[in-house]
Structure formats: structure tokens, C-alpha cells
Amino acid sequence: MIETYLLEQFAAFARFGTLLKASEELHITQPTLSRSMKKLEEELGVSIFHRENSKLSLNETGKVAAEYAKKALQANQDLIDHVLAHDRSLRTVSIGSSSPFPINELMPTLQEYLTEKTILTELVDTDEHLLTGLKNRRYDIIILHSLPEDKALYCQRYMDEQICLTVDENHSFAKKKSISFAEMRGMRILVSGRIGFWMDICKKHLSESDLLIQTSSEALGELIEASTLPFFNSDRMIEMGYQTPGRVSVPIGDEDAHATYWAACRTSDQNKYRAIFNAVRSYTLRHKTRNSR
Amino acid sequence: MIETYLLEQFAAFARFGTLLKASEELHITQPTLSRSMKKLEEELGVSIFHRENSKLSLNETGKVAAEYAKKALQANQDLIDHVLAHDRSLRTVSIGSSSPFPINELMPTLQEYLTEKTILTELVDTDEHLLTGLKNRRYDIIILHSLPEDKALYCQRYMDEQICLTVDENHSFAKKKSISFAEMRGMRILVSGRIGFWMDICKKHLSESDLLIQTSSEALGELIEASTLPFFNSDRMIEMGYQTPGRVSVPIGDEDAHATYWAACRTSDQNKYRAIFNAVRSYTLRHKTRNSR
DNA sequence: ATCACTTACGGGTGACGTAAAAATC
DNA sequence: GATTTTTACGTCACCCGTAAGTGAT
């Protein structure tokens, strides 16, 4: 077996072509590299260099060696990377969700029950990505907006969310009991960029030019303050107090404007997250929705 | 990067479960191993062991580490293996042939022109294997009994060979000008085991029980001496003096009993072996066959 | 004279072994 | 008391840097 430091030095020489350049790159002196290359050749027992006119270069065998040295170093680095990643995963719980609201609601519960762990959340466009992410351990808990068929995961109903349009109280929609996406066509509507799968729903029913997408939530907040433009909202958000004075929120009647969320984890982790799923169930029971489906 | 000696020691511990057993396997002392495992853990910066009751074991991260350590060590060994193999290939010329005679004829030429190289010959059943072997560098020069279609290789006609049956001068076949495989059915015929593709030809035309296959050429020689059993021979063998007193060789008339050999190498090696191919051509010209096809 | 590599020499780190202690069964 | 791991200490190998040398452009 060849020690790693020799492979590193050899790989550097293979990359830079001269001992001097490689030694500068490695922050060692050039004679040290010269000695190491001799040692490597000695240990392999075969000639891997071509020496001529005080010029050192790789011979054919040396090129093969360089290729495999690179692979061996990569394998070494892979070890480090995977070990660190695994260690990190032990201290981290990754949550993936197709919508921001369930994450916001779940966060305090997670912090309560996973005190010593780092909680990492990610907003994902589609349930499909969430499910593959759950399987390949990118996520530990996922919040879906559809009931998955996969029996290999533990799944529990979470909450319902109903999208509304919040308009100025003088707006013609303000007195309506309900509106439809169709009626909203041609309006300019403020939308947060971080709304997960809702973005797909919006784009499905409205044209791109209707949506004033705001990546920064600060910018969104300021635009809501400064203008009378309508913006998207939801019953859950309003429940939590995200209502602006002088505005009225009108529910959107379309089927697509309603979502039922499901929380899921790998069945092997079912017990690990039992307390969290119990908290989820308790929330679901407390917030029995009028229009559960 | 982790030094190789640490990975070796770690992998040994992962295999044997205790420091003592692993240290005995590695021929180092147990305290040394203990210290190395500490160092490895230190360098990775994460916990990879579970220490309890003066018992050391891998934790979950440690198991991941062991898995990748094995891979890294394998990559290291691969480097050594491939470098040695490549170096060896530089000093070796590998010849593959579907028949023994062309190799015997070619050998002196090879030794003359490749003085500093090791010559390695192999008898192969089918041209197909020779061609794949030439491409994947298992062989450098191959002797085929059919003209290959592949244009990516340099190919040159070598020689013809005509198979005979050598019988006792008193045998009923002895006065015939020619015989056929069909006439030979039911006879017991001595056959060398090392005749390459000819074995397939024999088995195609004669039943297994007709053929007294001799793996050892000494045994074959002795049986020829001690008995009057017929055996296979060829015009080339007879030319070289392989004729036994009191025996007569009768050519076999079947199409299959005649072969034309072709020598081939990768086109990229064409110049490297030019001298050899010239010698082959000179042999072909010297031995213009009566029945070239 | 400059560039590139090799050789020679000395120093300090660290990998190893021995011996002994600690801890668990 | 036997087994296993850890700690302590001394030693030698070897990896490194500095400085000088060789050879070619």
C-alpha cells in the first residue's frame, strides 16, 4: 500500500508537470518532492518517470499510475465526506415540505421535541421530489399535499389550507363570498416566491404576467404596505394573524385552491418521531376544518 | 486526507472486532492500534467508536467509515495492481493463436526480433476470442484461421495447413491418396489435447468416442511409439520432420481439414511489429502452397 | 545565468514497542 | 484473575527543510 501523502504529491506533480510548480502548490520544498517521487517509484518497484536533461516527466506507466492515484485520492476524500455527512445527519433532522405554512406550524413542535438536533427545512416543488428525497435520506420528515400510495412509509393527515385573495376593502371583490381563478385573470397580484407547490397552481390558472413574484419577503411586505395590490393569502395564515388592516380576504372557490397536507416519515423512523406525529395529530384534532375532504 | 496506514489499521479493526486480534493480524502491538484509532477519530473530527466497559466498537458513523475505508484501500491496491500490470505489459508480447503450428513456426522469429521482451503464447479455441483479446490488449499479435472483417486491425496472410491422418504402413488407408472424415468414423484416433480450433473440427466430424485425446504430449509420443494407432498430423508438421518411420500420412480431403492462417495486430502497433510481419511475409513467399485458396 | 532536478546533512515530529495501569467480566 | 483498552515513556525511523551540486538551455 502507498501512503496517501505520496499519492497527493504524485498527483500534484502529474497535474503541474514540474516538481517546482507542484511543490509550490503543496507548500513543500522542491527537494522534498523530488525525494518523495523517488520513494514512490522505489515502493512500486517499477519505473514511472522519464528522466532526461534534468527534466522529469511521466512515462506510460506513470500516466497509468497518475490516473489511479487520482481515483485513490478521490476514494479517500469520499471517505471523509461521507463520514462527516453521516455524522451530521445524526445531529440533523431534515424536513421537506411542498408548502411553507405546515413548516411554520410544525417548527415550534420540532424545536421542542428535537432539542439537541439541528432542524433543516427545505421547500420543494413537487411531492415526487419529496418522496424520493425521503427514500434517499435527504429528508427525514416530509409534508405532502397529496396522500402517497407508497406503503413503505408512515403517513398521517396533518391540516387543510384554503387559499384566499386579499384585496383592498374598496375593491369590487371585497363583498364577494368567493371568487375563482378565472375571475382573477388580467389582475396584477403580488405573490411570494417561496410558496412551494402553490406556485404551480397559480401558474396553471393565471398567466405569468398576472403574477408579481417577490423573491424577498421583505420586498413583498413593503409592497403590500405601500400599494393596494391584491395578494395571495390562506385561511391558516389569517388564523395566525397575517391579516392587514383595510384589506379583505376572499376565498378562492376552485378545487385547486384547497390543499390537504400529510406528514410522512420512513416506517423505520416511525418510533423516533412518534412524539412529533402525536403533536401533529393533536393539531389536526384541534383544528377540525369545516371543509375536510 | 487520511494516511493509508491508518485506514489499513482501521479496516483490520472493523474486520476483527477487537484491537488485540486486529493487531496480531497486522503484526503490530495492541497499544499502537489503540493510539492509531484515536488518531483517526481525531483527524476525522467526529466520533466513530462506541466505548463502553473497556470494549471498543464501531458506531453507526464508524460503520460508514469502515465501508469507505475498504473502498479507499481497494483503490490504493488497484493503483499498485494496474501499475505493475502495465509495466509488465511493456516488457511482454502476448501471442494468441487458434492453432499450435503457426506459433511454433513464429517463435524463433519473435525471439530474434523481441530480444528484450518476454514472449507469452496462448492457444485459443475460437477466432472470436482472439479478436476480443486483441482489442482489450490481452494479446498483441494473434494468429487466426479466418480472415477477419474488422478494418481496425492490421492483418496479413501467413500459411496454409492441411490435416492428414498418419496410419501404419500396413493399414488399409496407407495406399489411398486421400481420405475423408466420414471414412474415419468408428476408428480410434490419437489426438493431442493442444490443437486449438482443430479440436472443434474433429468433434464436428467424429464422435467423442473415436478420439483418444491426450493432454500430455509425452503420453501422446509414447502411445504413438508403443502402438500402431492412427493419429492426426499435418503437412506443416511433416515438413518440419515430424514423421514416424513405418507410418504413412494420408491427407484428409474434406474442406474443413484445410486451414489458412492470418497474422494480425492492432493497427496502432503495426510499426512496432513491422519486422515480424516482414518475416511472416517472407515465410509465406518461401512456402507457396500448392493448394492456396 | 537561469531553470530543473538531485544529493547531502541535520532536525523534529511521530509511529512504534515495552511496561504498567485501569476497567470490566 | 483474565481480557481488553488506555496511559506513559523512550527510541528510532522518516519526513521535512536548508544548502550545495549537477546538467542542460
XYZ file of C-alpha atoms (C1' of nucleotides) in Angstrom:
636
model
C 0.000 0.000 0.000
C 1.148 3.515 -0.847
C 0.837 6.216 1.817
C -1.606 8.977 0.980
C 0.922 11.808 1.213
C 2.917 10.174 -1.601
C -0.171 9.926 -3.780
C -1.054 13.551 -3.109
C 2.418 14.699 -4.054
C 2.473 12.460 -7.099
C -0.941 13.664 -8.263
C 0.227 17.259 -7.882
C 3.301 16.580 -9.991
C 1.133 14.862 -12.602
C -1.101 17.942 -12.716
C 1.603 20.626 -12.826
C 4.287 18.861 -14.817
C 7.311 20.140 -12.877
C 8.455 19.458 -9.349
C 8.847 23.148 -8.611
C 5.301 24.140 -9.506
C 3.841 21.156 -7.728
C 5.922 21.832 -4.620
C 4.740 25.451 -4.543
C 1.156 24.260 -4.836
C 1.626 21.801 -1.976
C 3.583 24.306 0.139
C 6.544 21.983 0.475
C 10.059 22.392 -0.880
C 11.073 21.040 -4.229
C 13.802 18.658 -2.951
C 11.194 17.077 -0.675
C 9.009 16.370 -3.687
C 11.964 15.032 -5.615
C 12.729 12.642 -2.774
C 9.091 11.587 -2.468
C 8.817 10.766 -6.159
C 11.905 8.603 -5.857
C 10.387 6.888 -2.868
C 7.112 6.260 -4.686
C 8.943 4.771 -7.657
C 11.003 2.684 -5.247
C 7.922 1.386 -3.448
C 6.126 0.500 -6.666
C 9.272 -1.232 -7.860
C 8.803 -0.138 -11.462
C 9.889 2.871 -13.474
C 7.158 5.522 -13.707
C 9.270 8.541 -14.686
C 11.258 9.541 -17.694
C 14.399 11.441 -16.683
C 16.237 13.394 -19.342
C 18.114 16.688 -19.385
C 17.300 17.379 -15.766
C 13.666 17.206 -16.812
C 11.302 14.842 -15.041
C 8.163 13.546 -16.764
C 5.755 10.658 -16.522
C 6.319 7.641 -18.726
C 3.435 5.486 -19.963
C 3.265 3.517 -16.741
C 3.444 6.788 -14.830
C 0.401 8.064 -16.659
C -1.496 4.951 -15.628
C -0.265 5.492 -12.070
C -1.429 9.130 -12.107
C -4.864 8.095 -13.281
C -5.246 5.549 -10.489
C -3.670 7.834 -7.902
C -6.408 10.330 -8.650
C -9.020 7.636 -8.101
C -7.422 6.513 -4.844
C -7.323 10.087 -3.555
C -10.938 10.550 -4.557
C -11.875 7.404 -2.624
C -10.005 8.793 0.364
C -11.836 12.104 0.110
C -15.133 10.238 -0.310
C -14.485 8.504 2.993
C -14.048 11.826 4.744
C -17.047 13.404 3.031
C -19.384 10.521 3.767
C -18.281 10.162 7.363
C -18.811 13.850 8.020
C -22.156 13.774 6.219
C -23.282 10.766 8.226
C -22.202 12.315 11.481
C -24.004 15.474 10.544
C -27.147 13.539 9.635
C -27.178 12.107 13.173
C -27.395 15.611 14.586
C -29.794 16.942 11.990
C -33.410 16.400 11.131
C -34.269 17.408 7.588
C -37.810 18.480 6.835
C -39.074 18.792 3.291
C -42.392 20.409 2.519
C -44.367 21.316 -0.564
C -45.792 24.371 1.186
C -44.432 26.890 3.708
C -47.336 27.034 6.142
C -47.140 23.482 7.581
C -43.421 24.004 8.196
C -44.067 27.236 10.088
C -46.694 25.495 12.155
C -44.521 22.445 12.819
C -41.333 24.332 13.700
C -42.056 25.032 17.376
C -43.038 21.389 17.917
C -39.809 20.182 16.266
C -37.721 22.523 18.385
C -39.470 21.269 21.473
C -39.002 17.560 20.794
C -35.653 17.613 18.980
C -33.868 19.942 21.370
C -30.352 18.701 20.680
C -30.752 18.431 16.922
C -30.301 20.898 14.118
C -33.515 21.315 12.183
C -33.118 21.860 8.477
C -36.125 22.765 6.352
C -36.496 22.858 2.598
C -39.327 23.934 0.360
C -39.819 21.550 -2.569
C -41.955 21.993 -5.675
C -43.415 18.523 -6.079
C -44.464 15.616 -3.869
C -42.468 13.340 -6.145
C -39.200 15.028 -5.155
C -40.192 14.836 -1.511
C -40.812 11.087 -1.748
C -37.527 10.305 -3.485
C -35.780 12.633 -1.035
C -37.323 10.759 1.880
C -36.107 7.446 0.484
C -32.548 8.552 -0.171
C -32.384 10.125 3.305
C -32.200 13.680 2.078
C -35.293 14.274 4.193
C -36.379 12.641 7.434
C -39.896 14.056 7.573
C -41.860 15.364 4.605
C -45.082 17.352 4.305
C -47.019 16.330 1.203
C -50.106 17.869 -0.340
C -51.345 14.510 -1.635
C -51.741 11.115 0.032
C -48.889 8.892 -1.225
C -49.585 5.326 -2.295
C -46.265 4.006 -1.055
C -46.896 1.598 1.844
C -43.236 1.686 2.893
C -43.689 4.963 4.714
C -45.578 6.095 7.763
C -48.125 8.742 6.843
C -50.546 10.863 8.850
C -53.051 13.547 7.922
C -51.940 16.996 9.029
C -54.078 20.010 8.068
C -56.127 21.677 5.366
C -55.329 25.005 3.797
C -57.609 27.193 1.725
C -56.122 29.894 -0.491
C -57.724 33.357 -0.481
C -57.132 36.548 -2.364
C -56.637 39.533 -0.092
C -57.883 42.761 -1.714
C -58.416 46.337 -0.638
C -61.723 46.793 1.180
C -62.865 49.097 -1.646
C -62.115 46.536 -4.300
C -65.065 45.142 -6.256
C -64.233 41.611 -4.994
C -64.334 42.714 -1.343
C -68.005 41.951 -0.899
C -67.951 38.563 -2.660
C -68.272 35.354 -0.672
C -65.996 33.542 -3.077
C -64.066 34.125 -6.280
C -62.486 31.899 -8.921
C -59.085 31.883 -10.618
C -60.910 32.658 -13.871
C -62.165 35.954 -12.452
C -58.638 36.888 -11.428
C -57.197 36.790 -14.949
C -55.678 40.085 -16.011
C -55.289 41.350 -12.439
C -51.847 42.101 -11.080
C -51.406 40.004 -7.980
C -48.485 40.027 -5.533
C -47.076 36.559 -4.862
C -44.306 35.409 -2.587
C -41.647 33.379 -4.420
C -41.497 30.892 -1.574
C -44.888 29.202 -1.715
C -43.867 25.694 -2.850
C -46.376 23.820 -4.978
C -48.834 26.736 -4.853
C -46.687 28.434 -7.472
C -47.511 25.648 -9.916
C -51.214 26.036 -9.111
C -51.013 29.796 -9.697
C -49.180 29.401 -12.992
C -51.657 26.740 -14.089
C -54.646 29.087 -13.688
C -53.125 32.513 -14.271
C -50.707 33.874 -16.847
C -47.137 34.762 -15.897
C -47.815 38.442 -16.450
C -50.586 38.400 -13.816
C -48.158 37.348 -11.086
C -45.805 39.847 -9.470
C -43.499 37.296 -7.914
C -41.404 38.614 -4.984
C -38.362 36.554 -4.033
C -37.676 38.624 -0.944
C -40.357 38.526 1.749
C -39.270 41.968 2.922
C -39.992 43.388 -0.520
C -43.371 41.632 -0.527
C -44.253 43.108 2.866
C -43.321 46.596 1.760
C -45.307 46.317 -1.475
C -48.363 45.172 0.471
C -47.980 48.180 2.764
C -47.265 50.692 0.023
C -49.877 49.638 -2.533
C -53.449 48.397 -2.688
C -52.469 45.485 -4.922
C -54.220 42.183 -4.150
C -52.103 39.313 -2.859
C -52.493 35.640 -2.066
C -53.247 34.529 1.444
C -54.718 31.466 3.139
C -57.145 30.651 5.944
C -54.247 29.313 8.023
C -52.224 32.469 7.567
C -55.184 34.606 8.545
C -55.804 32.386 11.583
C -52.244 33.082 12.654
C -52.883 36.822 12.381
C -51.453 37.584 8.956
C -54.274 39.971 8.159
C -53.677 43.524 7.013
C -55.989 46.350 8.176
C -58.097 47.827 5.404
C -57.975 44.556 3.425
C -60.484 41.799 2.933
C -59.634 38.161 2.170
C -61.930 36.350 -0.236
C -61.674 32.534 -0.513
C -60.912 31.103 -3.948
C -63.608 28.592 -4.876
C -61.622 26.377 -7.270
C -60.893 22.843 -6.216
C -57.165 23.547 -6.737
C -57.211 26.350 -4.175
C -57.690 23.870 -1.362
C -54.956 21.542 -0.098
C -54.839 18.745 2.447
C -51.369 18.154 3.923
C -49.927 14.832 5.037
C -46.896 14.344 7.227
C -44.759 11.275 6.477
C -41.522 9.587 7.509
C -39.785 6.284 6.748
C -41.522 3.473 8.682
C -38.119 2.647 10.187
C -38.113 6.106 11.788
C -41.745 5.895 12.953
C -40.856 5.447 16.619
C -38.098 8.039 16.549
C -40.613 10.736 15.561
C -43.616 9.397 17.472
C -43.833 12.454 19.732
C -43.846 14.755 16.725
C -46.562 12.811 14.948
C -48.610 12.872 18.139
C -48.268 16.634 18.217
C -49.335 16.729 14.583
C -52.406 14.613 15.381
C -53.299 16.869 18.285
C -53.099 19.892 15.973
C -55.304 18.143 13.419
C -57.915 17.371 16.087
C -57.854 20.937 17.488
C -58.299 22.424 14.018
C -61.093 20.272 12.601
C -61.720 22.006 9.312
C -65.128 22.923 8.020
C -64.443 21.583 4.594
C -62.369 18.437 5.176
C -62.403 16.109 2.222
C -6.695 13.156 3.669
C -6.204 10.116 5.861
C -2.890 8.281 5.668
C -3.117 4.767 4.296
C -1.619 3.067 7.372
C -4.491 4.447 9.461
C -7.052 3.095 7.019
C -5.379 -0.310 6.969
C -5.388 -0.492 10.750
C -8.956 0.751 10.933
C -10.148 -1.739 8.318
C -8.450 -4.540 10.254
C -10.197 -3.500 13.451
C -13.513 -3.329 11.598
C -12.937 -6.881 10.332
C -11.767 -8.475 13.581
C -13.808 -6.537 16.131
C -11.138 -6.219 18.821
C -7.887 -4.291 18.876
C -5.926 -7.332 20.007
C -6.972 -9.614 17.171
C -6.503 -6.870 14.608
C -3.072 -6.007 15.987
C -1.989 -9.653 15.778
C -3.177 -9.782 12.184
C -1.241 -6.625 11.332
C 1.848 -7.712 13.296
C 1.845 -4.579 15.378
C 1.253 -4.180 19.093
C -2.179 -3.562 20.501
C -1.377 -0.187 22.145
C -0.167 1.060 18.780
C -3.524 0.195 17.257
C -5.347 1.845 20.136
C -3.369 5.016 19.568
C -3.941 4.906 15.804
C -7.707 4.579 16.208
C -7.676 7.622 18.452
C -5.662 9.490 15.883
C -8.046 8.519 13.089
C -11.044 9.656 15.091
C -9.204 12.863 15.904
C -8.367 13.533 12.259
C -11.926 12.916 11.108
C -13.143 15.160 13.882
C -16.226 13.068 14.568
C -16.976 10.141 16.854
C -16.692 6.798 15.043
C -16.333 4.465 18.035
C -18.542 3.398 20.860
C -16.534 2.949 24.071
C -18.139 1.045 26.903
C -16.912 -1.418 29.504
C -13.387 -1.387 28.122
C -14.890 -2.598 24.893
C -14.307 -0.715 21.661
C -16.791 -0.977 18.815
C -17.867 0.938 15.743
C -20.833 3.261 15.998
C -23.100 3.957 13.026
C -20.750 6.565 11.594
C -17.877 4.152 12.173
C -19.612 1.525 10.070
C -19.941 4.027 7.260
C -16.265 4.878 7.712
C -15.280 1.196 7.578
C -17.203 0.715 4.368
C -15.483 3.643 2.684
C -12.096 2.765 4.156
C -12.376 -0.584 2.427
C -13.118 1.172 -0.860
C -10.221 3.581 -0.430
C -7.835 0.710 0.305
C -9.135 -1.158 -2.712
C -8.498 1.906 -4.875
C -4.976 2.048 -3.462
C -4.406 -1.634 -4.251
C -5.883 -1.118 -7.720
C -3.256 1.540 -8.343
C -0.481 -0.888 -7.473
C -2.019 -3.738 -9.465
C -2.592 -1.695 -12.583
C 0.812 -0.059 -12.491
C 2.547 -3.420 -12.162
C 0.362 -4.908 -14.886
C 1.110 -2.007 -17.207
C 4.813 -2.196 -16.537
C 4.724 -5.915 -17.190
C 2.823 -5.395 -20.425
C 5.634 -3.148 -21.632
C 8.104 -5.998 -21.241
C 5.824 -8.681 -22.625
C 4.434 -9.545 -26.016
C 1.359 -11.762 -25.872
C 0.618 -14.036 -28.805
C -2.745 -15.726 -29.185
C -3.294 -18.447 -31.757
C -6.088 -20.766 -32.764
C -3.595 -23.470 -33.721
C -0.230 -24.606 -32.339
C 1.776 -24.884 -35.563
C 1.913 -21.200 -36.537
C 3.094 -20.384 -33.020
C 5.886 -22.961 -33.228
C 6.934 -21.560 -36.571
C 6.759 -17.945 -35.403
C 8.579 -18.430 -32.096
C 12.197 -18.231 -33.361
C 11.355 -15.061 -35.301
C 9.774 -13.491 -32.224
C 12.775 -14.337 -30.102
C 15.062 -12.826 -32.698
C 13.223 -9.515 -33.047
C 11.916 -9.060 -29.489
C 15.138 -9.939 -27.695
C 14.492 -7.927 -24.547
C 10.838 -8.905 -24.211
C 9.096 -11.819 -22.584
C 7.050 -13.735 -25.121
C 3.806 -15.183 -23.844
C 1.794 -17.535 -26.029
C -1.713 -18.821 -25.587
C -3.783 -21.333 -27.544
C -7.373 -20.161 -28.001
C -10.362 -22.109 -29.276
C -12.074 -19.517 -31.423
C -11.103 -16.557 -33.590
C -13.763 -14.549 -31.816
C -11.906 -14.798 -28.507
C -8.670 -13.874 -30.245
C -10.226 -10.744 -31.721
C -11.743 -9.527 -28.459
C -8.452 -10.390 -26.730
C -6.543 -8.303 -29.272
C -8.812 -5.348 -28.681
C -8.674 -5.430 -24.892
C -4.870 -5.798 -25.043
C -4.785 -9.333 -23.711
C -2.976 -10.206 -26.934
C -0.617 -8.110 -29.027
C -0.421 -10.426 -32.028
C -2.971 -13.082 -32.951
C -2.963 -15.949 -35.454
C -6.437 -16.511 -36.891
C -7.715 -19.296 -39.134
C -10.193 -16.992 -40.865
C -9.818 -13.550 -42.413
C -11.413 -11.043 -40.036
C -13.682 -8.316 -41.393
C -12.580 -5.744 -38.828
C -10.755 -2.939 -40.631
C -9.345 -1.582 -37.348
C -6.589 -4.173 -37.323
C -3.571 -4.891 -39.447
C -3.828 -8.341 -40.976
C -1.525 -10.418 -43.166
C -1.765 -13.881 -44.700
C 0.548 -16.339 -43.017
C 0.387 -20.004 -44.062
C -1.817 -22.914 -45.055
C -2.069 -26.162 -43.167
C -3.533 -29.431 -44.380
C -4.530 -32.072 -41.862
C -3.531 -35.688 -42.505
C -4.160 -38.952 -40.799
C -0.956 -40.863 -40.079
C -1.537 -44.638 -40.138
C 0.633 -47.751 -40.010
C 2.101 -48.601 -43.432
C 0.098 -51.853 -43.364
C -3.179 -50.073 -42.704
C -5.814 -50.265 -45.431
C -5.743 -46.422 -45.739
C -1.967 -46.399 -46.329
C -2.251 -46.656 -50.116
C -5.047 -44.101 -50.510
C -4.304 -40.697 -51.996
C -6.897 -39.070 -49.775
C -9.460 -39.975 -47.151
C -12.493 -38.255 -45.648
C -13.660 -37.714 -42.063
C -16.660 -39.908 -42.921
C -14.370 -42.885 -43.615
C -12.681 -42.401 -40.245
C -15.825 -42.902 -38.184
C -15.507 -45.696 -35.682
C -11.699 -45.725 -35.755
C -9.790 -44.950 -32.587
C -7.533 -41.999 -33.337
C -4.897 -40.442 -31.071
C -5.295 -36.692 -30.729
C -3.227 -34.156 -28.858
C -5.300 -32.051 -26.468
C -3.470 -28.897 -27.522
C -4.573 -28.406 -31.113
C -6.686 -25.256 -30.752
C -9.596 -24.905 -33.163
C -8.795 -28.273 -34.812
C -10.413 -29.912 -31.802
C -13.745 -28.356 -32.767
C -13.277 -29.592 -36.346
C -12.542 -33.140 -35.103
C -15.545 -33.169 -32.791
C -17.744 -31.814 -35.563
C -16.937 -34.731 -37.891
C -16.138 -37.575 -35.493
C -17.803 -38.817 -32.338
C -16.198 -38.267 -28.930
C -15.526 -41.981 -28.560
C -13.412 -42.026 -31.725
C -10.949 -39.554 -30.262
C -8.315 -40.634 -27.753
C -7.450 -37.162 -26.511
C -4.020 -36.865 -24.823
C -3.483 -33.816 -22.668
C 0.201 -34.577 -22.167
C 2.364 -34.501 -25.276
C 4.779 -37.001 -23.673
C 1.936 -39.502 -23.278
C 0.933 -38.922 -26.897
C 4.506 -39.533 -28.081
C 4.767 -42.742 -26.111
C 1.428 -44.024 -27.371
C 2.482 -43.335 -30.961
C 5.693 -45.286 -30.336
C 4.075 -48.164 -28.491
C 1.008 -48.725 -30.679
C 0.024 -48.720 -34.320
C -2.930 -46.420 -33.650
C -3.560 -43.749 -36.265
C -3.086 -40.118 -35.244
C -3.634 -36.668 -36.678
C -0.835 -34.855 -38.393
C -0.426 -32.007 -40.858
C 1.622 -31.171 -43.930
C 3.451 -28.497 -41.955
C 4.336 -30.894 -39.164
C 5.638 -33.435 -41.669
C 7.655 -30.727 -43.425
C 9.312 -29.972 -40.111
C 10.252 -33.625 -39.768
C 7.507 -34.881 -37.516
C 7.195 -38.129 -39.450
C 7.410 -41.529 -37.787
C 9.161 -44.435 -39.557
C 6.815 -47.241 -40.624
C 3.883 -44.800 -40.849
C 2.181 -43.193 -43.794
C 0.337 -39.844 -43.727
C -2.806 -39.586 -45.846
C -4.324 -36.146 -46.448
C -7.905 -35.607 -45.380
C -9.928 -34.376 -48.340
C -12.687 -32.511 -46.508
C -12.795 -28.759 -46.885
C -12.620 -28.434 -43.075
C -9.268 -30.249 -42.966
C -7.550 -27.316 -44.609
C -6.820 -24.026 -42.869
C -5.365 -20.706 -43.957
C -3.776 -18.698 -41.131
C -3.688 -14.957 -40.826
C -1.460 -12.933 -38.517
C -2.939 -9.729 -37.105
C -2.166 -6.910 -34.709
C -3.788 -3.611 -33.738
C -3.141 -1.030 -36.485
C -1.615 1.218 -33.799
C 1.060 -1.457 -33.243
C 1.648 -2.034 -36.949
C 5.016 -0.283 -36.996
C 6.170 -1.836 -33.736
C 5.862 -5.319 -35.215
C 6.850 -4.479 -38.792
C 9.954 -6.677 -38.678
C 7.917 -9.632 -37.516
C 5.280 -9.195 -40.179
C 8.057 -8.940 -42.764
C 9.419 -12.257 -41.522
C 5.932 -13.710 -41.761
C 5.625 -12.480 -45.353
C 8.993 -13.939 -46.241
C 7.878 -17.312 -44.807
C 4.642 -17.126 -46.813
C 6.593 -16.439 -50.009
C 9.101 -19.244 -49.352
C 6.302 -21.746 -48.720
C 3.950 -21.027 -51.571
C 1.377 -23.750 -51.086
C 0.138 -25.967 -53.857
C -3.457 -25.530 -52.831
C -3.716 -21.921 -51.733
C -7.260 -20.685 -51.747
C 22.976 32.804 -15.829
C 18.841 30.526 -15.200
C 15.970 26.618 -14.720
C 15.060 21.975 -13.127
C 16.255 18.265 -10.650
C 19.441 15.587 -7.362
C 22.417 14.887 -3.400
C 23.933 15.717 1.358
C 23.077 16.840 6.008
C 20.694 17.942 10.187
C 16.441 18.431 12.928
C 11.923 17.430 14.794
C 7.773 15.011 14.512
C 5.513 10.937 15.126
C 4.842 5.924 14.651
C 6.240 2.179 17.085
C 7.285 -1.063 21.054
C 7.640 -2.021 26.092
C 5.757 -1.673 30.522
C 2.250 -0.734 33.531
C -2.323 0.807 34.845
C -7.310 0.916 34.571
C -11.623 -1.131 33.888
C -14.855 -4.754 33.119
C -16.218 -9.632 33.142
C -7.851 -13.403 37.643
C -8.467 -12.976 32.697
C -9.425 -9.973 28.951
C -9.408 -5.611 26.737
C -8.327 -0.949 26.354
C -5.697 3.124 27.888
C -1.686 5.688 29.557
C 3.293 6.668 29.996
C 7.764 6.746 28.266
C 11.710 6.010 25.448
C 13.525 5.144 20.759
C 14.230 5.101 16.157
C 12.536 5.951 11.554
C 11.407 9.107 8.289
C 9.612 13.257 6.533
C 10.906 17.720 6.016
C 13.758 21.917 5.119
C 18.278 24.167 4.041
C 22.185 24.321 1.309
C 25.094 22.835 -2.143
C 25.793 20.314 -6.529
C 24.946 18.791 -11.440
C 23.479 19.374 -16.061
C 21.156 21.482 -19.797
C 19.412 25.568 -22.230
